[in-house]
Coordinates of C-alpha atoms in Angstrom, one line a residue:
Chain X
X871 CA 34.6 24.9 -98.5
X872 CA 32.6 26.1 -95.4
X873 CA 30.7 23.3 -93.2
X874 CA 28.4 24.7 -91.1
X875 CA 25.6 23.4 -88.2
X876 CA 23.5 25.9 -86.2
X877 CA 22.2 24.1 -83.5
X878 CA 19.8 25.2 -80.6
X879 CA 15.9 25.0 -79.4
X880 CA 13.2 25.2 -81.4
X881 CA 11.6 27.9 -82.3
X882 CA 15.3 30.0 -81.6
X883 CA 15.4 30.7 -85.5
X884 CA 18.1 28.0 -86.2
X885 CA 16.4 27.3 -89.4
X886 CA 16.2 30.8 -90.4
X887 CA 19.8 31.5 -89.6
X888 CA 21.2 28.9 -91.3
X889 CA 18.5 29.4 -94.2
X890 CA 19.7 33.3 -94.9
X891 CA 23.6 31.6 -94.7
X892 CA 22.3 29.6 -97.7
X893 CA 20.9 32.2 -99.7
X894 CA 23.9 34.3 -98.6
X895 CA 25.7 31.7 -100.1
X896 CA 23.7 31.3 -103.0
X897 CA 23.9 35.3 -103.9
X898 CA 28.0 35.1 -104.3
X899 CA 27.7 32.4 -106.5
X900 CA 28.7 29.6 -104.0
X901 CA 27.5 26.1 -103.9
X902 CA 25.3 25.9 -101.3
X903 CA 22.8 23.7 -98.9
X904 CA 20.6 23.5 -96.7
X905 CA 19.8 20.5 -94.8
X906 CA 17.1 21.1 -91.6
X907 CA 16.2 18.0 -88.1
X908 CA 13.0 17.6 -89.2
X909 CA 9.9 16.0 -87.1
X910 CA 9.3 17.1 -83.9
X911 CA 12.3 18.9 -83.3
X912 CA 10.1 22.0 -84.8
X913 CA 7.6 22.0 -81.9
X914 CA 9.8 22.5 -79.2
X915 CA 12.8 20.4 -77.9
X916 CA 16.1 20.4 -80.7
X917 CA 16.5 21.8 -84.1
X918 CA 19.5 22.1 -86.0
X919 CA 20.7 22.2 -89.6
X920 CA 23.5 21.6 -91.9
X921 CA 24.2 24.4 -94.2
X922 CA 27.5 23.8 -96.9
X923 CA 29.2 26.8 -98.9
X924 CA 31.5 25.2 -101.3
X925 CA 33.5 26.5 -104.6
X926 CA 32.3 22.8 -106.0
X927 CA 29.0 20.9 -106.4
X928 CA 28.1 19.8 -102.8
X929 CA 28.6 15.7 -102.5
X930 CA 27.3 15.4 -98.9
X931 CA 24.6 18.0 -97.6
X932 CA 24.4 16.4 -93.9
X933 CA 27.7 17.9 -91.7
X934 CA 28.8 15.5 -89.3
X935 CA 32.2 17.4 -88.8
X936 CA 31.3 21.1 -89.1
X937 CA 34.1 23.9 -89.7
X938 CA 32.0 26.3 -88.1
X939 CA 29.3 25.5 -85.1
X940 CA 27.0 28.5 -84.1
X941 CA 25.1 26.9 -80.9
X942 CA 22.5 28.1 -79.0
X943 CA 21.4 25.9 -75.9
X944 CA 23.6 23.3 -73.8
X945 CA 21.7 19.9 -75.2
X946 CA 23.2 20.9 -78.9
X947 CA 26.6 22.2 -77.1
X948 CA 27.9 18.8 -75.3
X949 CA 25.9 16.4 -78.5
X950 CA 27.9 18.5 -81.3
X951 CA 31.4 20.3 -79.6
X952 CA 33.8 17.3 -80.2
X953 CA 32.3 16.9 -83.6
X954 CA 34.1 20.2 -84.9
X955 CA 37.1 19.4 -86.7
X956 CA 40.6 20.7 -85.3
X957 CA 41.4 24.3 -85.9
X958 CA 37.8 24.9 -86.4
X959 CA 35.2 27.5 -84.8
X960 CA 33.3 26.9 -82.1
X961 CA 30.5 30.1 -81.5
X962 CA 28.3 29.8 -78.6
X963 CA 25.5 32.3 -76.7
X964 CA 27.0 32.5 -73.8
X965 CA 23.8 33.6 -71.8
X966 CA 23.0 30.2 -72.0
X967 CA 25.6 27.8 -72.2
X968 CA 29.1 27.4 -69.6
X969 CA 31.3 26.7 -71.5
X970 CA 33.7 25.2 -69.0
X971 CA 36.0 22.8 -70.8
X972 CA 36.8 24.2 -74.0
X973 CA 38.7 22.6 -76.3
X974 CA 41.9 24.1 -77.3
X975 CA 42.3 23.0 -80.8
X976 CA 39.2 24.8 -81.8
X977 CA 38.5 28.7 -82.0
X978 CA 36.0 29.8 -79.2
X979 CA 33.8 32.4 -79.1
X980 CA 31.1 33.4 -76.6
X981 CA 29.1 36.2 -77.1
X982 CA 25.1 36.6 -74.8
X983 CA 23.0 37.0 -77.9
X984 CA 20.0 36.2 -76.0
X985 CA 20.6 38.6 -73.3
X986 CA 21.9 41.2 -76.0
X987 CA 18.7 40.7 -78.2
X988 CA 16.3 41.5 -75.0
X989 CA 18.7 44.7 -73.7
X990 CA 18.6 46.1 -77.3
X991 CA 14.7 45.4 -78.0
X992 CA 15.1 42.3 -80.6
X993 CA 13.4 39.5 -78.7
X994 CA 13.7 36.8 -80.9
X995 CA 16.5 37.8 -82.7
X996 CA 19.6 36.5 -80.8
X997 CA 19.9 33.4 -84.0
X998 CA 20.8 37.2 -86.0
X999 CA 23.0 38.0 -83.4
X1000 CA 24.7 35.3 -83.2
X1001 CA 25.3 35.1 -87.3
X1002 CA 26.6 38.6 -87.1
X1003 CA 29.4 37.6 -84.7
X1004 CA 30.2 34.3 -86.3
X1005 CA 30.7 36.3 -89.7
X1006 CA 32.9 38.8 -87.5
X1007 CA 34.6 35.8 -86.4
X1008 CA 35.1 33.7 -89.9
X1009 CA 34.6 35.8 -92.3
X1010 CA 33.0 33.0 -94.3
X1011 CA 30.9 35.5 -96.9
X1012 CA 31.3 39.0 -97.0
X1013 CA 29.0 41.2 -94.8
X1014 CA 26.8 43.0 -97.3
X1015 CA 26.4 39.8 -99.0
X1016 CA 24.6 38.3 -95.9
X1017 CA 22.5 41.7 -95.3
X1018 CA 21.4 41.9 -99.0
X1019 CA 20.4 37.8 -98.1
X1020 CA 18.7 38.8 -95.4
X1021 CA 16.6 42.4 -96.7
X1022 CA 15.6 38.8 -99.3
X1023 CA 14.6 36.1 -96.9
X1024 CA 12.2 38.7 -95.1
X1025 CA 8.8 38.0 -96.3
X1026 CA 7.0 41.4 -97.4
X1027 CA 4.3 40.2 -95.2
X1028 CA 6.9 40.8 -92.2
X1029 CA 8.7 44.4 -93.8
X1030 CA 8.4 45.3 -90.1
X1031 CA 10.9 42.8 -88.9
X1032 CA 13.4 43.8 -91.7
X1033 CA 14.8 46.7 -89.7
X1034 CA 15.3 44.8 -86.3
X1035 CA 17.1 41.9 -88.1
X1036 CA 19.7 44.0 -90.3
X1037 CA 19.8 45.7 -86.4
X1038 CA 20.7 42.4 -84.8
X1039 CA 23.1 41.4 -87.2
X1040 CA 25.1 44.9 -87.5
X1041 CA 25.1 44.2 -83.1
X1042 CA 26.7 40.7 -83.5
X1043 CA 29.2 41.8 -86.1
X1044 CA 30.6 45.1 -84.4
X1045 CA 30.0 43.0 -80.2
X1046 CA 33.7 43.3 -78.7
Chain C
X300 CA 20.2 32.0 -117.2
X301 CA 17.4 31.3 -115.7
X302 CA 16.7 32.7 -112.5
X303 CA 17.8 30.3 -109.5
X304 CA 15.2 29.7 -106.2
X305 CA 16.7 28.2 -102.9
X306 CA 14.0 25.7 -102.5
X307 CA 13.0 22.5 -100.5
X308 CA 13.5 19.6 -102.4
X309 CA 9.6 18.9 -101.7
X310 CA 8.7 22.4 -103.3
X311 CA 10.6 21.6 -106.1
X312 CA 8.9 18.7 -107.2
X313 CA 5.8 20.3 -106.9
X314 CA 6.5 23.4 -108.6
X315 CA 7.9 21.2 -111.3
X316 CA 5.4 19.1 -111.5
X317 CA 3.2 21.8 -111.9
X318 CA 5.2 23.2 -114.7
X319 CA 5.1 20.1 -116.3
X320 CA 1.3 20.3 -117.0
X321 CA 0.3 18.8 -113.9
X322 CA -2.8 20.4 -113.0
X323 CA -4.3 17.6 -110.9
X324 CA -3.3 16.9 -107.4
X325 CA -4.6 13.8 -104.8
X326 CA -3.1 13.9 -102.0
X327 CA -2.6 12.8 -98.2
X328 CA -0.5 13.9 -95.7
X329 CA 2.6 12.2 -94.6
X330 CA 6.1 12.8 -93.4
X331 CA 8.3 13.5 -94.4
X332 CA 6.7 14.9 -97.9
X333 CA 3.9 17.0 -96.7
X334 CA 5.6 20.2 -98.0
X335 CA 4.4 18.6 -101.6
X336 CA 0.7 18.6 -100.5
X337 CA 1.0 22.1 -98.9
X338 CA 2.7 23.6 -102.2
X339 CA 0.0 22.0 -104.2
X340 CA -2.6 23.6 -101.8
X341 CA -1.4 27.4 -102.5
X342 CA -0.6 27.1 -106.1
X343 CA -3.2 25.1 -107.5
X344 CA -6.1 27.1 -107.2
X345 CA -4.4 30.0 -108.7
X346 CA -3.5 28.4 -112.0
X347 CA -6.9 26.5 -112.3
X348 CA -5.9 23.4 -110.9
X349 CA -7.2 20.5 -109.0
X350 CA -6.2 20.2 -105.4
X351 CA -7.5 17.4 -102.9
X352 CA -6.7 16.1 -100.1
X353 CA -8.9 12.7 -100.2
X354 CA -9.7 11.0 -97.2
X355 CA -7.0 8.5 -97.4
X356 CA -4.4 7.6 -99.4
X357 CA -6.2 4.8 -101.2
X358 CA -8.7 7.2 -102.3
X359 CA -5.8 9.6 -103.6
X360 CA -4.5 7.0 -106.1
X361 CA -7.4 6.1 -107.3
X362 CA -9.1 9.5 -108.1
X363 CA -5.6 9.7 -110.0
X364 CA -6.7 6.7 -111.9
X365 CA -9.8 8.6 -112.6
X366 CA -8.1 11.9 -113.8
X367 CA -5.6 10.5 -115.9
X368 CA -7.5 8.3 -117.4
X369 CA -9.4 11.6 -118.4
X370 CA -6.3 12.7 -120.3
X371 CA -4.9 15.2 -118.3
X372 CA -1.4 15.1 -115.9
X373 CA -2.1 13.8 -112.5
X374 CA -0.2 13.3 -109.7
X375 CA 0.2 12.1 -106.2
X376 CA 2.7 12.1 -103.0
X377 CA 3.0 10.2 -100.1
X378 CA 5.9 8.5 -98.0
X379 CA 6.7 4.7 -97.7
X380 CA 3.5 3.2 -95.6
X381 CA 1.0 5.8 -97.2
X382 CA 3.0 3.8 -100.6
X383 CA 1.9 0.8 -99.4
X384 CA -1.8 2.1 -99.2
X385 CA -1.6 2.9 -102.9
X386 CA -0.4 0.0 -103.8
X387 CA -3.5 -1.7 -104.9
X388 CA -4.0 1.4 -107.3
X389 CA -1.0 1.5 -108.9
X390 CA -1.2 -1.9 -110.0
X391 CA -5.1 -1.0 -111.5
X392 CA -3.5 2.0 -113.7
X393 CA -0.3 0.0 -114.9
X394 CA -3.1 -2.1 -115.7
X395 CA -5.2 -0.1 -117.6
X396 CA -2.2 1.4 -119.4
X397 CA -2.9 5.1 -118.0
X398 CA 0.0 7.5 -117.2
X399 CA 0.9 9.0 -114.4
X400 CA 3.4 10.2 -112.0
X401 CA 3.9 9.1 -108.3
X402 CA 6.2 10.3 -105.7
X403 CA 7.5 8.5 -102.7
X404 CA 9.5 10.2 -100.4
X405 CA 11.0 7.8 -98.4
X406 CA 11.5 6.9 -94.6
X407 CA 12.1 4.1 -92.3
X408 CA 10.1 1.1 -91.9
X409 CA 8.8 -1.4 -91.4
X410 CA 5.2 -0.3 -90.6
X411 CA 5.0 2.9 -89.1
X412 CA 8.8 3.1 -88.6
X413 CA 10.1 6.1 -88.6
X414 CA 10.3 9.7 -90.2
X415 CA 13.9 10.0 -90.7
X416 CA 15.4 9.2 -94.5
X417 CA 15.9 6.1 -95.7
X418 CA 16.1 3.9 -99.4
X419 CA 14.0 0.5 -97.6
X420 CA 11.9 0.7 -100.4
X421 CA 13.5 -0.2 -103.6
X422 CA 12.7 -3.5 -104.0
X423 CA 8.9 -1.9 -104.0
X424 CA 9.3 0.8 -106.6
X425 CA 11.0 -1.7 -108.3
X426 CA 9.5 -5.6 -108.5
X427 CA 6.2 -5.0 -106.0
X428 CA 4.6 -2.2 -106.1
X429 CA 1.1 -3.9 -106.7
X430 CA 0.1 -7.3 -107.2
X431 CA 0.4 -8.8 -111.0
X432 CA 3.1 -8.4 -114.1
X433 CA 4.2 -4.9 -114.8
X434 CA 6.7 -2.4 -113.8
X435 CA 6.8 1.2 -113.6
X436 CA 9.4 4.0 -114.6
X437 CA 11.6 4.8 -111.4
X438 CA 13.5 7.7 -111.3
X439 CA 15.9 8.5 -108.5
X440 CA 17.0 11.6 -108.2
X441 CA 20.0 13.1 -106.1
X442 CA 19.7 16.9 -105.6
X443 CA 17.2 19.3 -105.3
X444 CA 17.9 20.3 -109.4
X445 CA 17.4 16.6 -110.5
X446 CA 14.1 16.3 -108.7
X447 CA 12.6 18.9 -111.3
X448 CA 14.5 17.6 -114.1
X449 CA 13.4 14.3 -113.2
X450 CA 10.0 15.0 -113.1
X451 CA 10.1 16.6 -115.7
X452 CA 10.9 13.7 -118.1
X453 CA 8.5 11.4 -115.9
X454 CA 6.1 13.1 -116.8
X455 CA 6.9 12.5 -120.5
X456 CA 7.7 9.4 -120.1
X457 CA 5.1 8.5 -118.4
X458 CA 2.9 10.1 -121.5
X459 CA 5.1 8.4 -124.0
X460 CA 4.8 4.6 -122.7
X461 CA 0.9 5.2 -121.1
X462 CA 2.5 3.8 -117.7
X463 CA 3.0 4.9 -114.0
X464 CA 6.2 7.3 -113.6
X465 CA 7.5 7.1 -109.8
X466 CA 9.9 10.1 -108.4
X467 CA 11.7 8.0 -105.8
X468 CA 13.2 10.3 -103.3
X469 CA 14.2 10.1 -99.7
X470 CA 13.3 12.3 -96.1
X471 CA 16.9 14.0 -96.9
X472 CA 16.5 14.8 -100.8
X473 CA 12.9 16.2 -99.9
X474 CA 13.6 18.3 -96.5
X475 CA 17.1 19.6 -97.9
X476 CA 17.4 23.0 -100.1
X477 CA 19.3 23.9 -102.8
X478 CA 20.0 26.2 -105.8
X479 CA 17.7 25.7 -108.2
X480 CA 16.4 26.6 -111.4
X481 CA 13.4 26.0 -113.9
X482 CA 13.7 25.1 -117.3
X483 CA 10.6 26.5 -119.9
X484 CA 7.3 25.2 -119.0
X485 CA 6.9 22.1 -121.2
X486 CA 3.0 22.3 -121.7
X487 CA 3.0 23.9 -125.1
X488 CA 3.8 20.1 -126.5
X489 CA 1.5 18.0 -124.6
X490 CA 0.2 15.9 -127.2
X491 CA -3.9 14.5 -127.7
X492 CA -4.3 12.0 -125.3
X493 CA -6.7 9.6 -128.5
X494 CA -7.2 6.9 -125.6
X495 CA -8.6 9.2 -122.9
X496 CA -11.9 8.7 -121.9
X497 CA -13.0 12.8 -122.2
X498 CA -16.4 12.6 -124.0
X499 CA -17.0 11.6 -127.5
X500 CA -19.1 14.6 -128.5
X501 CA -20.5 12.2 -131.0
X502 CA -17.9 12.3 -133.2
X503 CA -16.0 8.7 -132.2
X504 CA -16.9 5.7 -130.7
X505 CA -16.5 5.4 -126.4
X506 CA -12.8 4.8 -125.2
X507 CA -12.8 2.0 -122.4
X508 CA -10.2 2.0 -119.7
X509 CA -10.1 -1.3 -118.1
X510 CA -8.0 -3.7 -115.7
X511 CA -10.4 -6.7 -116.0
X512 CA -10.2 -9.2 -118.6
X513 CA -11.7 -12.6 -118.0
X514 CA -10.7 -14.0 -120.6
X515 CA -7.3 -15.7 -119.5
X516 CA -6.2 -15.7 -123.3
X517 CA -6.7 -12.3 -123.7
X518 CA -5.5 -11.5 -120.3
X519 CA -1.8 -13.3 -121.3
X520 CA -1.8 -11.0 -124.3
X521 CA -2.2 -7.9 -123.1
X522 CA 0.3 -8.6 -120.7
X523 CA 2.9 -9.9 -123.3
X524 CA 2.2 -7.0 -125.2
X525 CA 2.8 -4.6 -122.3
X526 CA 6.2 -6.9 -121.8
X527 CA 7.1 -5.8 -125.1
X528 CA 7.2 -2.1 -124.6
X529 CA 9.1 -3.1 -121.3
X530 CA 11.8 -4.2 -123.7
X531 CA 11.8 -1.2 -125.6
X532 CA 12.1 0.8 -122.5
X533 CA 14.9 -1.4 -120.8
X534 CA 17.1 -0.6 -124.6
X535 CA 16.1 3.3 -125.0
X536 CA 15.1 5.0 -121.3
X537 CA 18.2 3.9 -118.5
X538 CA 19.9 7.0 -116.8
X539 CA 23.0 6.6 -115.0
X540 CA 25.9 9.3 -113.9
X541 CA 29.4 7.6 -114.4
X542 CA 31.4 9.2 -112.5
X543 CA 35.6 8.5 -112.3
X544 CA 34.9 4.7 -113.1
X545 CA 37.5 4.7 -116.6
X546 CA 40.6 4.1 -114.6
X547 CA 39.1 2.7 -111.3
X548 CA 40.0 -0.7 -109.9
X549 CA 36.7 -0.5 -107.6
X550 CA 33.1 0.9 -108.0
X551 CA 30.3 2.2 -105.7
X552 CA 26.9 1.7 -106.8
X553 CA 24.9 4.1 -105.3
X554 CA 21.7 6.4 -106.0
X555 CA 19.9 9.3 -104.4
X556 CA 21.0 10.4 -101.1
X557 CA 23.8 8.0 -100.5
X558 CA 25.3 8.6 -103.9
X559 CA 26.2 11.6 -102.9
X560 CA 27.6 10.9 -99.4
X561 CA 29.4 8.1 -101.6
X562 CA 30.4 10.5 -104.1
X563 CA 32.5 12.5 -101.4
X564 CA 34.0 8.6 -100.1
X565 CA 35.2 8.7 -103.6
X566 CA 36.9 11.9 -104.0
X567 CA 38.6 11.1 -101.0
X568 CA 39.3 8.3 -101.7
X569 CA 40.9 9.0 -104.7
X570 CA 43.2 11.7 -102.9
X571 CA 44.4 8.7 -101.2
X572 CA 45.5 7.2 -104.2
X573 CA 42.5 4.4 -104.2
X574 CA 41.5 4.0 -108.0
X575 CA 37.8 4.1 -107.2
X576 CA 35.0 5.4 -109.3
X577 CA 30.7 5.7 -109.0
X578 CA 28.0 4.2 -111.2
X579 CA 25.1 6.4 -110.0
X580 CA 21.9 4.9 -111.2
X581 CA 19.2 7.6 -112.0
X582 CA 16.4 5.2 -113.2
X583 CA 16.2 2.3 -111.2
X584 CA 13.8 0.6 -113.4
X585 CA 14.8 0.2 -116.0
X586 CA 18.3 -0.5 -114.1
X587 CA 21.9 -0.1 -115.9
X588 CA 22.5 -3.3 -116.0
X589 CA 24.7 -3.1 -119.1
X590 CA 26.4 -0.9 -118.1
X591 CA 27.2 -2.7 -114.4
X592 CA 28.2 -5.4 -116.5
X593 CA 30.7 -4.2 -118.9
X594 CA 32.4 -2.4 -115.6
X595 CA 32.3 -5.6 -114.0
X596 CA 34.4 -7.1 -116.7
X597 CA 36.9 -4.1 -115.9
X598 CA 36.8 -3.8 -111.9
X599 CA 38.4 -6.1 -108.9
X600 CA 35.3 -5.6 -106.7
X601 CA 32.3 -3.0 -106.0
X602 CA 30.5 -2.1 -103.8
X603 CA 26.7 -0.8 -103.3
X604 CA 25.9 1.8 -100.2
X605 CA 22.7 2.0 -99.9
X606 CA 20.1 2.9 -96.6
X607 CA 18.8 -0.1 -96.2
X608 CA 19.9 -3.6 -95.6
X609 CA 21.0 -4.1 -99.0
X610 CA 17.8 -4.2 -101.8
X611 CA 19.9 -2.6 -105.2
X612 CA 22.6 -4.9 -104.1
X613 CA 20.5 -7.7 -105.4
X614 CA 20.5 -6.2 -109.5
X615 CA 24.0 -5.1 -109.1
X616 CA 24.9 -9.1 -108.5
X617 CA 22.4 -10.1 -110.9
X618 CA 23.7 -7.4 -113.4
X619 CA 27.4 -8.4 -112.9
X620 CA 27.1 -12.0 -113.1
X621 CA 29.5 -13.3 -111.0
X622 CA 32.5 -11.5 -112.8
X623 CA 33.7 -9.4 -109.3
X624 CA 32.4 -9.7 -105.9
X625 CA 29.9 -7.1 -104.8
X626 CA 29.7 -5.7 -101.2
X627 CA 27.5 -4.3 -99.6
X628 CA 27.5 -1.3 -97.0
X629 CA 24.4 0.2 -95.3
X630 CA 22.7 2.1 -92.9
X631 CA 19.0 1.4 -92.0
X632 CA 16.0 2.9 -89.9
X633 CA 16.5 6.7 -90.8
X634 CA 20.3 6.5 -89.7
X635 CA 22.2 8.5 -92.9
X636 CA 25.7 6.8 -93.3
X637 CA 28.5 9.4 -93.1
X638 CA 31.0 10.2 -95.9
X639 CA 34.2 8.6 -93.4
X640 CA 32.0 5.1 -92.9
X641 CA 31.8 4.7 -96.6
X642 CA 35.3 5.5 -97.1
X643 CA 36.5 3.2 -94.2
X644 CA 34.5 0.7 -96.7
X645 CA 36.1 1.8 -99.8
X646 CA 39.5 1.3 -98.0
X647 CA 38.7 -2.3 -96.5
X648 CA 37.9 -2.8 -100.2
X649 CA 40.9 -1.7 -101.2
X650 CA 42.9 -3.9 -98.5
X651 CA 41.6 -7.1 -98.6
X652 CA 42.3 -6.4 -102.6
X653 CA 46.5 -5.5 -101.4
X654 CA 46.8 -8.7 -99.4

């Protein structure tokens, strides 16, 4: 069982992050759910959402103690940190949040998917970034699995954007 | 097997609904159900179906009154206050005996209160939704999956008995998505609606559909009549998941949402060694009351988690008749409770029971 919460701004691609972790999760034959802040969280200001990977049926799709927290601005970063359970993961874009009291019963990772994306060319694509590392980190699906989910959850009216995501996720997974 | 979508919970009801037969939508914007609206918008024109937005919501129900009573599957969505705009409708087509199916995707109130899930509204579905003696079919569906099976068999239903079918869902069930998958269209069998007021062509005399009847004699009648198939219903239509409850000492009552928050309680619960079990209503009118009472006969105590201040609690006492004491735990105003509250419950329960 994988709990997961992908916090950040909106308009960062939380929802789609999590929402290709879902399909991911789907495709390998996993329970799975997807649970998005709704309101006005989607024009601006904080979105986040719960997504569960689970061998059995899924009794709670709303993750108050996530395994696994993929975070993308400060506000999420001090609301959700302590909510991680112990010996759980903690992955953070570290262009945009200090972490400077970690916890030390969780796994932390930083990696500046924001400055990455606009170095490499793939503004707007830091949420991918950040998905790659976390699955470098965790493990939680297999890597072609969440590719294949991915080459899926990009509308053919947006082929273009196919290339730079797959891109942005292969940078996160192989960053050092 | 049939292929399987990740969907929005909102999607799925449409998309079911639509397979169902449904090919007449009135709707109005609200959230958190919108998505059902904006579904409706893309697919209906491309299947030859109906799709309005009306200019309010009263307008929506009753241009269902009008369709339905045409024969054909209608439909409408909206969220608890746009509910409460419909209201007047829903009472003038349980009235004139026309089917149909209505979805209410809860959130907090009172008034405009706010946007996030919540379950304040069962005593509406369920004893007021509309002035005068009737009741509607309620289902209450917990996952994404059950929302298309669900409206599947309200739609049915709703055909079957000539009576209002509600989909009562919350801000979580609708916004959340999961796996899911589409049985067969079921519009092959829809049967001739004789009733329907569709043109006569000559060939019969004119069908009247009708809420008023002067006539307090006849009034009383139809309504005793209408009180019979409300028997009928009560034996043949209740739904319920039993879940765990043969061995257990204690029972949740929950549905929707917090049945599954309550579900997880349970299993952990049970890891703890706490014989507990869940009665999951999935039609809340008619309610299991038979079956609450023959667990009550069996259990030291239940307890009902709802988000609300405690409205189901009410049939599970009246359904247990005083053999165990029922408790209530709940969260209210678009606050979700969290799987550890409702176990902290389960082990007060639990307790209080040791001492």
């Amino acid at each position: 069982m994988t709990n997961m919460l992908f916090a950040g701004f909106g308009g960062q691609g939380i929802l789609f992050a999590g929402k290709i972790t879902a399909n991911a999760g789907m495709s390998y034959n996993k329970q799975v759910s997807w649970l998005p802040s709704y309101g006005p969280e989607m024009r601006g200001g904080t979105a986040n959402c719960s997504v569960c990977i689970d061998d059995e049926p899924i009794s709670c799709p709303l993750v108050s103690e996530p395994d696994i927290l993929v975070v993308m601005n400060k506000p999420s970063y001090h609301k959700f940190e302590n909510s991680i359970v112990e010996g759980g993961t903690l992955v953070y874009d570290s262009s945009l949040i200090e972490n400077d009291e970690p916890r030390n019963d969780i796994n932390v990772y930083g990696i500046p998917a924001t400055s990455l994306a606009e170095s490499e060319g793939l503004n707007g694509l830091a949420n991918i970034i950040m998905l790659g590392f976390t699955l470098q980190k965790t493990n939680f699906l297999p890597y072609d699995v969440v590719s294949k989910a991915i080459e899926k959850s990009v509308p053919k009216s947006k082929e273009h954007l196919l290339k730079p995501n797959l891109k942005a996720l292969e940078i996160g997974f192989n960053y050092k | 097997m049939s292929e399987k979508f990740l969907m929005k919970g909102n999607e799925a009801l449409a998309e079911a609904a639509i397979r169902a037969g449904c090919r007449h939508f009135f709707g109005y914007p609200i959230t958190p159900q919108t998505e059902i609206s904006a579904y409706m918008s893309k697919r209906m024109p491309k299947i030859g179906g109906t799709y309005l937005q009306a200019e309010s919501e009263v307008a929506a129900i009753n241009m269902v009154l009008g369709a339905a009573s045409a024969g054909v599957r209608a439909m409408t969505s909206s969220s608890s206050p746009g509910i409460s705009l419909k209201s007047e409708g829903v009472s003038y087509i349980a009235g004139s005996d026309v089917p149909c199916v209505i979805i209410d995707v809860m959130r907090g109130g009172p008034g405009l209160g706010g946007i996030q899930p919540s379950q304040a509204d069962y005593w509406q579905a369920t004893k007021s939704l509309g002035h005068g003696d009737f009741q509607i079919l309620v289902y209450a569906p917990a996952s994404v999956q059950e929302m298309v099976d669900l409206m599947y068999k309200a739609f049915d239903k709703s055909d079957e008995y000539r009576m209002p079918a509600m989909i009562l869902a919350d801000g979580m069930l609708g916004q959340m998505m999961e796996p899911v998958s589409f049985p067969e269209d079921n519009t092959s069998n829809l049967k001739e609606k004789e009733w329907a007021t569709n043109g006569t062509k000559e060939a019969r005399k004119p069908n009247i559909i009708n809420s008023l009847l002067l006539n307090p004699d006849e009034l009383e009648k139809s309504i005793v009549e209408r009180y019979k198939k409300y028997d009928i219903i009560k034996e043949k239509e209740v739904l319920f998941e039993d879940y765990l409850t043969d061995d257990a000492d204690f029972v949740v009552v929950a549905y929707g949402a917090t049945s599954r928050i309550s579900k997880s309680a349970v299993n952990e619960a049970r890891k703890k060694g706490i014989k507990v079990g869940l009665l999951r209503p999935k039609t809340l009118w008619p309610f299991p009351t038979e079956k609450l009472y023959q667990l009550s006969k069996q259990v030291k105590k239940m307890l009902v988690v709802e988000m609300s201040m405690g409205q189901m609690v009410d049939d599970v006492k009246l359904s247990t008749k005083g053999n165990c004491p029922v408790e209530f735990y709940g969260r209210t105003g678009g606050v979700i409770p969290t799987p550890k509250e409702v176990l902290n419950e389960i082990i007060k329960l639990a307790e209080k029971e040791g001492e």
